[in-house]
């Protein structure tokens, strides 16, 4: 079935909204344009601390764009314009005084395709801390980060070898360890398993479960089973509009909006 | 049943025709390759064989005639052979070699040569003199063919010599009016000085521009205008750069016809190539690595210096080497900015008068004495070896740092 237009004044259906006190990231009426094209329409979303929030929706619905707003990666795209508020622990990240470089240290990111640097495993993890002039015990930090990403046992003898020599799944966990090494509070994951086989995917999903006690995770996924397995809350987007958000279980078993229902039952998208 | 039999006869006929057309194109596109290889092989063959020639010589002094072992003393070879020579002439070696001025004068008029053949004997050391009478000269092949005949026809005091022009003396002597005494040292050192400064000038400016254009410049009409014009500049004839160098550096900045103005002119000449090659190398660094770096909170400069440049360096170095190889072979712009055909002493710095190998070859080719053609060939071989060595380094670097992402 063809995707259908959404009224621009659509009011997001919310189930069990998060009280402001528990939020770590809050989006208020966030709109974004690439040149003349509006990719996000007045999105408001509250992301709770130490939980996994999944963004789902068909290709081109703006979920990756939304994710990249949170650590201001969209700033790197020329001709991007953002309106509205995105606050992180009460600070509007799009305030003129906020430096995106500092934002990205606190909001780490894992990309769709594993992208380790062509450096050793050790140097990959140490890259972030070195950028920020980390003065502590680098060996300990690298070990802690690799353990955090459940990769230490596999690479502790290969720290000096190239990160590109690892398998796809290991590379992605290396990227997670690399993101953890700068000690962020939030980790953004943009379809982190789409380039991986089912077993590697499984390990990443387990890992997401484990790390949420220390980090707030926002994950974009095309795979609805994955959203069901890993996330606590789910937000469904369509053509730049946030249609519905709520506890994952609720969204998957009892969607309130007709489009959400049709998307999760696989009838469009 | 074999796969060949699949399809109707009409299908098979069509397939046969398609394959025939493929064969024709394979031959048509292959011909230029074969031609190119043949041409290069001919050039190299011609030039290298020209660096060796046969001479019938009536020496001014009979002098010494030493075997390879008798004459060879590593770095003491020249002194050793000259000592033997002077003793054979009945002179006192200490008087000549002990006095710096006498030693220099002797060096100007005499050349210690390792002949490949002397009256049929292989590898003999002799000391040639500018007053030696060259009765006749023959090319490498001609001489080989007529060798026995020539040997039999030698008259009293004459020797048949196989003379390699490209020998140690060629690298230690300066240009001279006598082909036998001519060497490359001043031009070689001049080339080294010029190229060293070209690299020092063009690399920081070229790589800097490339980094700015790729990483910092806003994408507006001004940037695009600059980009287009850099590409255009790469196609400007080198003589135009020569005129620019003459006006701007030699005259306006009053640097004079010295190494520095030559280097600045050549640096201008290769800058577009350096910028283009560096930009291509920087562009080839996958965006995913930049994103990873920015995602970790790197600033633009940290991303450039820690991720982009280290991964682009092999491409940049390769581009710089290829550009420098072009600069080494340039003649026209240097004629404009005052490279001399002859300079009396070895260039010793950026403000020395200079000549370079291509200019030296050019002036040798214009000489009347046909033996200068042999000297020029020797110079060409040196130039080609330098260029091939540079290309080899570029090739090695490309292979060494080749990456799959």
XYZ file of C-alpha atoms in Angstrom:
674
model
C 0.000 0.000 0.000
C 1.281 3.442 -0.827
C 2.344 5.612 2.032
C -0.115 8.337 2.727
C 0.188 11.979 3.603
C 0.029 13.051 7.213
C -1.740 16.231 8.207
C 0.890 18.806 9.183
C -0.975 19.589 12.381
C -0.959 15.966 13.476
C -0.801 15.683 17.244
C 1.499 12.917 18.385
C -0.346 10.143 20.133
C 1.355 9.579 23.479
C 0.900 6.719 25.839
C 2.364 6.856 29.308
C 4.312 10.091 28.742
C 7.585 10.511 30.556
C 7.512 13.088 33.366
C 9.893 15.941 32.712
C 12.055 15.033 35.738
C 13.071 11.662 34.288
C 14.008 12.979 30.885
C 17.604 13.263 29.751
C 16.868 14.530 26.248
C 13.756 16.549 25.420
C 12.721 17.658 21.955
C 10.173 20.413 21.716
C 8.623 21.291 18.384
C 11.809 20.466 16.561
C 11.702 21.172 12.841
C 14.543 20.710 10.400
C 15.065 21.752 6.794
C 17.620 20.568 4.254
C 17.579 23.666 2.071
C 13.931 24.029 1.115
C 12.960 20.520 2.054
C 11.460 20.123 5.493
C 12.601 16.792 6.918
C 11.178 17.111 10.450
C 7.847 18.655 11.383
C 7.426 19.900 14.943
C 8.687 16.775 16.627
C 8.324 16.628 20.387
C 9.769 13.660 22.217
C 11.005 12.919 25.694
C 13.804 10.408 26.121
C 14.003 8.828 29.599
C 17.300 8.233 31.368
C 18.856 4.780 31.293
C 16.307 3.378 28.928
C 16.428 2.358 25.298
C 14.265 4.395 22.961
C 13.732 3.033 19.464
C 12.877 5.173 16.451
C 11.039 3.248 13.785
C 9.487 4.158 10.470
C 9.822 3.648 6.744
C 12.930 4.756 4.837
C 13.119 8.511 4.490
C 10.792 9.198 7.407
C 13.408 11.324 9.155
C 14.340 8.996 11.988
C 18.070 9.138 11.227
C 17.819 12.901 10.817
C 16.139 13.120 14.196
C 18.854 10.957 15.751
C 21.575 13.146 14.279
C 19.955 16.231 15.741
C 20.643 14.948 19.230
C 24.430 15.209 18.855
C 24.262 17.954 16.255
C 25.821 15.833 13.542
C 23.440 17.510 11.135
C 25.484 20.676 11.546
C 28.027 19.061 9.231
C 25.544 19.046 6.374
C 25.589 22.392 4.587
C 22.229 24.192 4.264
C 20.668 22.570 7.318
C 18.338 24.736 9.391
C 16.843 23.737 12.720
C 14.020 25.330 14.642
C 12.562 24.438 18.009
C 14.233 23.202 21.144
C 16.355 20.203 21.932
C 17.394 20.153 25.536
C 19.891 17.887 27.120
C 19.707 17.898 30.914
C 17.906 21.208 30.748
C 20.283 22.951 28.341
C 19.071 23.844 24.860
C 21.683 22.240 22.599
C 20.778 24.559 19.737
C 21.526 27.606 21.817
C 24.195 29.738 20.189
C 26.523 29.347 23.146
C 26.643 25.555 22.931
C 29.622 24.073 21.120
C 28.661 21.004 19.050
C 32.082 19.521 19.787
C 31.222 19.376 23.477
C 27.772 17.977 22.695
C 29.273 15.081 20.765
C 31.535 14.134 23.616
C 28.515 13.681 25.877
C 26.313 12.163 23.201
C 28.221 9.380 21.490
C 27.249 7.826 18.203
C 27.454 4.420 16.551
C 26.912 4.304 12.811
C 25.148 2.014 10.414
C 28.297 0.528 8.924
C 31.115 -0.292 11.341
C 33.682 2.454 10.746
C 36.774 1.811 12.854
C 39.750 4.000 12.012
C 42.534 2.256 10.107
C 44.528 2.211 13.333
C 45.128 -0.410 16.008
C 42.294 -1.572 18.245
C 43.909 0.305 21.120
C 44.285 3.542 19.172
C 40.685 3.319 18.005
C 39.430 3.315 21.569
C 41.982 5.880 22.730
C 41.100 8.254 19.874
C 38.252 10.035 21.645
C 39.973 10.500 25.024
C 43.097 11.778 23.270
C 41.008 14.373 21.420
C 39.834 15.756 24.720
C 43.246 15.620 26.325
C 42.503 12.755 28.717
C 45.275 12.710 31.310
C 44.438 9.551 33.264
C 45.528 5.959 32.768
C 44.824 5.315 29.092
C 45.455 1.559 29.305
C 42.856 1.237 32.042
C 40.352 3.352 30.131
C 40.817 1.301 26.965
C 40.371 -1.920 28.909
C 37.285 -0.595 30.690
C 35.717 0.564 27.423
C 36.443 -2.701 25.629
C 35.013 -4.639 28.561
C 31.975 -2.365 28.482
C 31.452 -3.291 24.850
C 31.950 -7.020 25.616
C 34.949 -7.104 23.298
C 37.865 -7.332 25.734
C 38.070 -11.112 25.858
C 38.272 -11.345 22.101
C 40.813 -8.586 21.451
C 42.989 -8.392 24.554
C 45.810 -10.125 22.651
C 45.238 -8.063 19.514
C 45.292 -4.533 20.889
C 48.159 -3.595 18.588
C 46.535 -5.059 15.484
C 44.456 -3.069 13.050
C 40.817 -2.535 13.943
C 39.993 -3.308 10.312
C 41.195 -6.870 10.827
C 38.283 -7.703 13.137
C 35.035 -9.282 11.969
C 32.076 -7.040 11.169
C 30.382 -7.663 14.508
C 33.608 -7.113 16.427
C 34.217 -3.899 14.481
C 30.804 -2.626 15.480
C 31.447 -3.455 19.132
C 34.806 -1.710 18.776
C 32.889 1.341 17.574
C 30.647 1.074 20.635
C 33.716 0.820 22.884
C 35.182 3.824 21.096
C 32.010 5.790 21.756
C 32.030 4.728 25.417
C 35.620 5.835 25.924
C 34.724 9.529 25.894
C 32.377 8.824 28.823
C 29.104 9.985 27.239
C 25.704 9.870 28.917
C 23.749 9.149 25.778
C 24.665 6.776 22.952
C 22.949 7.154 19.606
C 22.806 4.102 17.364
C 21.888 4.480 13.720
C 20.808 1.023 12.532
C 23.852 -0.511 14.220
C 23.149 -4.062 13.072
C 21.964 -3.553 9.510
C 25.362 -4.591 8.115
C 25.767 -7.579 10.436
C 24.830 -11.243 10.365
C 22.204 -12.617 12.823
C 24.715 -13.889 15.392
C 26.633 -10.609 15.495
C 23.281 -8.821 15.660
C 22.339 -10.917 18.669
C 25.503 -9.937 20.488
C 24.957 -6.257 19.823
C 21.390 -6.519 21.082
C 22.586 -8.239 24.264
C 25.127 -5.504 24.644
C 22.479 -2.797 24.312
C 20.582 -4.496 27.124
C 23.657 -4.461 29.319
C 24.796 -0.917 28.698
C 21.490 0.747 29.405
C 22.145 0.706 33.120
C 24.950 3.201 32.490
C 23.814 4.953 29.337
C 20.698 6.282 27.740
C 20.374 4.710 24.303
C 18.453 5.992 21.294
C 18.412 3.510 18.448
C 17.143 3.797 14.902
C 16.139 0.498 13.416
C 14.458 -0.887 10.345
C 13.941 -4.171 12.067
C 10.755 -4.150 14.094
C 11.579 -7.356 15.918
C 14.767 -5.670 17.003
C 12.870 -2.647 18.263
C 10.603 -5.047 20.132
C 13.537 -6.923 21.648
C 15.831 -4.139 22.738
C 13.786 -1.053 23.453
C 11.773 0.169 26.401
C 10.004 2.851 24.473
C 9.299 3.208 20.770
C 8.564 6.206 18.623
C 7.015 5.776 15.193
C 7.696 8.395 12.549
C 6.264 8.967 9.138
C 7.379 11.583 6.581
C 9.016 13.726 9.219
C 6.115 13.607 11.635
C 6.191 11.773 14.945
C 2.962 9.769 14.748
C 2.987 7.901 18.004
C 5.228 7.136 20.928
C 4.912 5.069 24.045
C 6.157 1.972 25.852
C 7.358 -0.553 23.307
C 4.958 -3.215 24.459
C 2.055 -0.843 24.074
C 3.098 0.246 20.575
C 3.510 -3.286 19.358
C 0.466 -4.867 20.979
C -1.984 -2.042 21.098
C -1.074 0.810 18.754
C -3.362 3.777 19.116
C -2.938 5.325 15.702
C -4.114 3.589 12.585
C -0.832 4.215 10.694
C 1.274 2.784 13.493
C -0.873 -0.271 13.469
C -0.504 -0.696 9.729
C 3.267 -0.149 9.816
C 4.021 -2.615 12.579
C 1.816 -5.229 10.991
C 3.886 -4.822 7.843
C 1.236 -3.391 5.583
C 3.291 -0.424 4.457
C 6.773 0.898 4.759
C 25.842 -32.071 -23.542
C 28.186 -29.131 -23.614
C 26.903 -25.665 -22.807
C 28.082 -24.531 -26.194
C 25.197 -26.322 -27.818
C 22.556 -24.294 -25.956
C 20.210 -22.121 -27.960
C 18.860 -22.118 -31.453
C 21.262 -21.883 -34.398
C 20.241 -18.235 -34.767
C 21.212 -17.574 -31.102
C 24.551 -19.257 -31.677
C 25.238 -17.243 -34.798
C 24.473 -14.011 -32.922
C 26.747 -15.045 -30.074
C 29.544 -15.852 -32.508
C 29.173 -12.417 -34.084
C 29.250 -10.645 -30.719
C 32.401 -12.481 -29.811
C 34.015 -11.620 -33.148
C 33.333 -7.929 -32.554
C 34.927 -8.286 -29.108
C 38.021 -9.800 -30.697
C 38.318 -6.942 -33.175
C 38.178 -4.333 -30.423
C 40.710 -6.245 -28.409
C 43.159 -5.981 -31.305
C 42.290 -2.368 -32.151
C 42.799 -1.198 -28.566
C 45.903 -3.336 -28.176
C 47.783 -1.803 -31.125
C 48.487 1.576 -29.466
C 49.820 -0.205 -26.383
C 52.208 -2.266 -28.450
C 53.268 0.842 -30.389
C 53.880 2.783 -27.194
C 55.990 0.030 -25.683
C 58.008 -0.278 -28.900
C 58.611 3.478 -29.029
C 59.771 3.648 -25.426
C 62.000 0.612 -25.901
C 63.542 2.206 -29.013
C 64.163 5.488 -27.203
C 65.809 3.830 -24.225
C 67.843 1.544 -26.471
C 68.997 4.397 -28.692
C 69.956 6.670 -25.830
C 71.772 4.015 -23.819
C 73.796 2.708 -26.767
C 74.758 6.304 -27.555
C 76.482 6.573 -24.188
C 79.184 4.179 -25.410
C 81.425 4.727 -28.421
C 84.593 3.388 -30.037
C 87.549 5.677 -30.619
C 90.791 5.425 -32.437
C 93.018 7.625 -30.293
C 96.564 8.775 -30.617
C 97.365 9.687 -27.004
C 99.352 12.808 -26.202
C 101.170 10.814 -23.529
C 101.542 7.061 -23.766
C 100.880 6.932 -20.007
C 99.590 4.003 -18.020
C 97.371 1.145 -18.996
C 96.243 -0.652 -15.833
C 93.960 -3.603 -15.319
C 90.859 -3.127 -13.193
C 92.481 -4.604 -10.068
C 95.670 -2.620 -10.554
C 93.855 0.675 -10.743
C 90.835 0.281 -8.480
C 91.255 1.641 -4.935
C 87.628 2.497 -4.009
C 87.530 6.233 -3.292
C 91.307 6.470 -3.756
C 91.061 5.271 -7.352
C 91.567 8.660 -8.999
C 94.598 9.524 -6.913
C 96.094 6.074 -7.361
C 95.722 6.015 -11.151
C 97.003 9.587 -11.495
C 100.071 8.728 -9.380
C 100.849 5.779 -11.657
C 100.305 7.952 -14.708
C 102.623 10.727 -13.565
C 105.326 8.212 -12.689
C 104.987 6.645 -16.118
C 105.427 10.093 -17.690
C 108.531 10.575 -15.610
C 107.044 13.405 -13.517
C 106.934 13.747 -9.756
C 103.425 12.846 -8.498
C 103.939 14.714 -5.217
C 104.583 17.985 -7.085
C 101.231 17.788 -8.881
C 99.007 16.129 -6.327
C 100.491 17.874 -3.319
C 99.663 21.369 -4.566
C 95.940 22.220 -4.649
C 96.158 24.511 -7.667
C 98.283 22.069 -9.699
C 95.967 19.259 -8.718
C 92.928 21.242 -9.904
C 94.566 22.108 -13.209
C 95.538 18.499 -13.792
C 91.954 17.475 -13.058
C 90.634 19.938 -15.629
C 92.783 18.593 -18.465
C 92.858 14.903 -17.619
C 90.218 12.315 -17.082
C 90.722 8.969 -15.420
C 88.763 6.498 -17.486
C 87.876 2.859 -17.060
C 87.733 1.768 -20.711
C 85.606 -1.251 -21.472
C 88.115 -2.276 -24.112
C 91.583 -1.113 -25.043
C 93.196 -2.713 -28.080
C 91.121 -5.815 -27.368
C 91.947 -5.956 -23.632
C 88.847 -5.585 -21.419
C 88.557 -3.103 -18.504
C 91.672 -0.955 -18.585
C 92.382 2.235 -16.660
C 93.898 5.061 -18.694
C 94.271 8.783 -18.185
C 92.816 10.687 -21.117
C 94.109 14.094 -21.952
C 92.354 16.941 -23.724
C 95.297 17.023 -26.150
C 94.834 13.360 -27.123
C 94.237 13.142 -30.841
C 90.951 11.445 -31.676
C 91.591 10.014 -35.100
C 88.141 8.474 -35.595
C 84.913 7.708 -33.719
C 82.412 4.938 -34.259
C 79.099 4.076 -32.688
C 78.679 1.050 -30.455
C 77.369 -1.268 -33.203
C 79.547 0.001 -36.000
C 82.626 -0.322 -33.824
C 81.704 -3.807 -32.699
C 81.273 -4.940 -36.271
C 84.547 -3.410 -37.453
C 86.497 -4.186 -34.295
C 89.096 -6.599 -35.720
C 89.512 -4.555 -38.856
C 90.093 -1.367 -36.861
C 92.506 -3.145 -34.556
C 94.532 -4.413 -37.490
C 94.534 -0.969 -39.105
C 96.012 0.917 -36.116
C 99.116 2.893 -37.001
C 102.052 3.638 -34.740
C 100.957 4.892 -31.300
C 97.246 4.649 -32.000
C 94.881 2.851 -29.649
C 91.380 1.438 -30.160
C 89.290 2.372 -27.120
C 85.755 1.510 -26.093
C 84.828 4.551 -24.109
C 81.814 4.626 -21.766
C 80.753 8.253 -21.392
C 78.674 7.528 -18.358
C 81.430 6.814 -15.854
C 82.503 8.121 -12.477
C 84.278 11.092 -14.053
C 81.002 12.171 -15.681
C 79.631 12.798 -12.193
C 82.681 14.623 -10.879
C 83.470 16.985 -13.760
C 81.873 20.242 -14.786
C 80.738 21.127 -18.285
C 83.629 21.695 -20.698
C 84.352 22.663 -24.313
C 86.002 19.296 -24.833
C 83.480 16.458 -24.855
C 85.894 14.126 -23.138
C 86.291 16.515 -20.201
C 82.589 17.290 -19.899
C 80.691 16.237 -16.793
C 77.392 16.780 -15.069
C 78.302 17.716 -11.523
C 77.180 21.348 -11.588
C 73.907 20.586 -13.322
C 73.250 17.651 -10.998
C 73.821 19.712 -7.876
C 71.808 22.538 -9.459
C 68.888 20.183 -10.052
C 69.087 18.905 -6.468
C 69.029 22.463 -5.086
C 66.222 23.603 -7.328
C 64.053 20.552 -6.627
C 64.685 20.660 -2.892
C 63.401 24.224 -2.781
C 60.529 23.387 -5.131
C 59.377 20.744 -2.658
C 59.818 23.075 0.315
C 57.768 25.785 -1.407
C 55.083 23.808 -3.199
C 54.190 21.164 -0.601
C 53.084 23.451 2.247
C 51.240 25.804 -0.095
C 49.724 23.056 -2.243
C 48.653 20.734 0.556
C 47.463 23.703 2.592
C 45.288 24.921 -0.261
C 43.911 21.435 -0.813
C 43.026 21.059 2.877
C 41.376 24.465 2.932
C 39.389 23.852 -0.249
C 38.265 20.379 0.838
C 37.664 20.864 4.536
C 37.010 24.522 5.213
C 35.949 26.431 2.106
C 32.241 27.253 1.901
C 30.556 25.782 -1.126
C 29.869 29.022 -3.012
C 30.617 30.504 -6.435
C 33.986 31.855 -5.284
C 35.207 28.400 -4.266
C 33.954 26.891 -7.503
C 35.632 29.678 -9.470
C 38.923 28.975 -7.734
C 38.563 25.233 -8.314
C 37.931 25.627 -12.030
C 40.881 27.962 -12.387
C 43.263 25.674 -10.554
C 42.398 23.026 -13.125
C 42.956 25.538 -15.905
C 46.307 26.570 -14.482
C 47.469 22.957 -14.669
C 47.176 23.258 -18.448
C 49.013 26.555 -18.910
C 52.193 26.130 -21.012
C 55.308 26.120 -18.880
C 56.947 28.934 -20.840
C 54.203 31.229 -19.550
C 55.253 30.420 -16.006
C 58.792 31.208 -17.119
C 57.778 34.675 -18.235
C 55.861 35.191 -15.010
C 58.894 34.050 -13.000
C 61.196 36.338 -14.975
C 58.955 39.322 -14.358
C 57.839 38.648 -10.802
C 60.776 36.935 -9.137
C 63.877 37.816 -11.117
C 63.008 41.458 -11.826
C 60.206 42.743 -9.586
C 61.355 41.008 -6.408
C 64.907 41.429 -7.646
C 66.026 37.955 -6.601
C 68.100 37.623 -9.745
C 68.797 34.619 -11.986
C 69.512 32.262 -9.093
C 68.314 28.911 -7.725
C 65.572 30.503 -5.629
C 63.786 32.206 -8.496
C 63.974 28.998 -10.527
C 62.478 27.072 -7.603
C 59.701 29.593 -7.114
C 58.860 29.483 -10.817
C 58.794 25.685 -10.928
C 56.827 25.591 -7.669
C 54.189 27.802 -9.306
C 54.214 25.480 -12.299
C 53.508 22.339 -10.295
C 51.264 23.875 -7.632
C 48.023 23.183 -9.547
C 49.031 19.538 -9.928
C 49.938 19.275 -6.234
C 46.638 20.880 -5.219
C 44.580 18.662 -7.503
C 46.357 15.457 -6.444
C 46.099 16.369 -2.764
C 42.423 17.180 -3.074
C 41.763 13.858 -4.784
C 43.623 12.069 -1.999
C 41.693 13.961 0.673
C 38.417 13.267 -1.114
C 39.247 9.577 -1.206
C 39.192 9.361 2.602
C 35.792 7.800 3.315
C 33.205 10.181 4.805
C 32.410 7.485 7.364
C 35.802 8.054 9.007
C 35.202 11.783 9.202
C 31.791 11.130 10.721
C 33.307 8.763 13.261
C 35.788 11.431 14.247
C 33.226 14.216 14.494
C 30.919 11.841 16.370
C 33.575 11.480 19.053
C 33.722 15.218 19.533
C 36.685 16.071 17.322
C 36.997 19.620 16.061
C 37.388 20.187 12.353
C 41.149 20.573 12.628
C 41.477 17.495 14.841
C 39.549 15.506 12.247
C 41.698 16.880 9.458
C 45.019 16.336 11.187
C 44.304 13.002 12.900
C 42.013 11.229 10.457
C 41.967 12.841 7.033
C 45.640 13.689 6.455
C 47.126 10.423 7.800
C 44.815 8.518 5.492
C 45.472 10.793 2.529
C 49.227 11.054 2.926
C 50.170 8.312 0.496
C 48.039 9.863 -2.220
C 49.455 13.286 -1.478
C 53.049 12.050 -1.523
C 52.440 10.167 -4.769
C 50.987 13.290 -6.351
C 53.848 15.440 -5.131
C 56.432 13.011 -6.486
C 54.790 12.896 -9.902
C 54.604 16.692 -9.957
C 58.236 17.004 -8.882
C 59.229 14.543 -11.592
C 57.647 16.951 -14.061
C 59.555 19.868 -12.562
C 62.862 18.013 -12.848
C 62.377 17.632 -16.581
C 61.312 21.223 -17.219
C 63.569 23.291 -19.468
C 61.599 26.130 -21.008
C 60.683 28.162 -17.893
C 64.229 27.923 -16.601
C 65.584 29.324 -19.842
C 63.417 32.345 -19.087
C 64.456 32.807 -15.478
C 68.141 32.591 -16.226
C 69.526 29.094 -15.951
C 72.994 29.380 -17.446
C 74.392 26.990 -20.037
C 77.691 27.045 -18.232
C 78.508 27.941 -14.666
C 82.053 27.841 -13.344
C 81.360 26.427 -9.912
C 79.014 24.091 -8.104
C 75.828 25.868 -6.902
C 76.038 26.111 -3.135
C 72.726 27.574 -2.029
C 69.469 29.294 -2.924
C 71.242 32.428 -4.148
C 73.823 30.729 -6.364
C 73.749 30.941 -10.140
C 72.840 27.544 -11.455
C 72.113 25.222 -14.286
C 70.053 22.042 -14.279
C 70.318 18.729 -16.074
C 67.780 19.391 -18.869
C 69.392 22.757 -19.621
C 72.817 21.145 -19.659
C 71.591 18.458 -22.050
C 69.998 21.131 -24.214
C 73.242 23.051 -24.486
C 75.249 19.888 -25.238
C 72.877 18.934 -28.021
C 73.529 22.323 -29.629
C 77.328 21.874 -29.675
C 79.188 21.314 -32.951
C 81.451 18.468 -31.899
C 79.501 15.250 -32.655
C 80.927 13.637 -29.524
C 78.731 15.971 -27.482
C 75.840 13.835 -28.696
C 77.340 11.021 -26.627
C 77.750 13.322 -23.638
C 74.133 14.470 -24.015
C 73.001 10.850 -24.151
C 74.835 10.172 -20.913
C 73.023 13.155 -19.377
C 69.681 11.916 -20.677
C 70.286 8.504 -19.151
C 71.009 10.137 -15.774
C 67.831 12.207 -16.047
C 65.771 9.150 -17.011
C 67.209 7.121 -14.136
C 66.286 9.896 -11.682
C 62.753 10.053 -13.077
C 62.288 6.285 -13.076
C 63.556 6.176 -9.487
C 61.018 8.813 -8.477
C 58.200 6.962 -10.225
C 59.307 3.782 -8.476
C 59.112 5.525 -5.098
C 55.636 6.807 -5.968
C 54.586 3.328 -7.053
C 55.998 1.782 -3.884
C 54.227 4.296 -1.661
C 50.946 3.727 -3.422
C 51.269 -0.018 -2.935
C 52.581 0.241 0.592
C 49.764 2.427 1.912
C 46.993 1.083 -0.285
C 43.922 0.553 1.876
C 40.599 -1.132 1.555
C 38.060 0.363 3.814
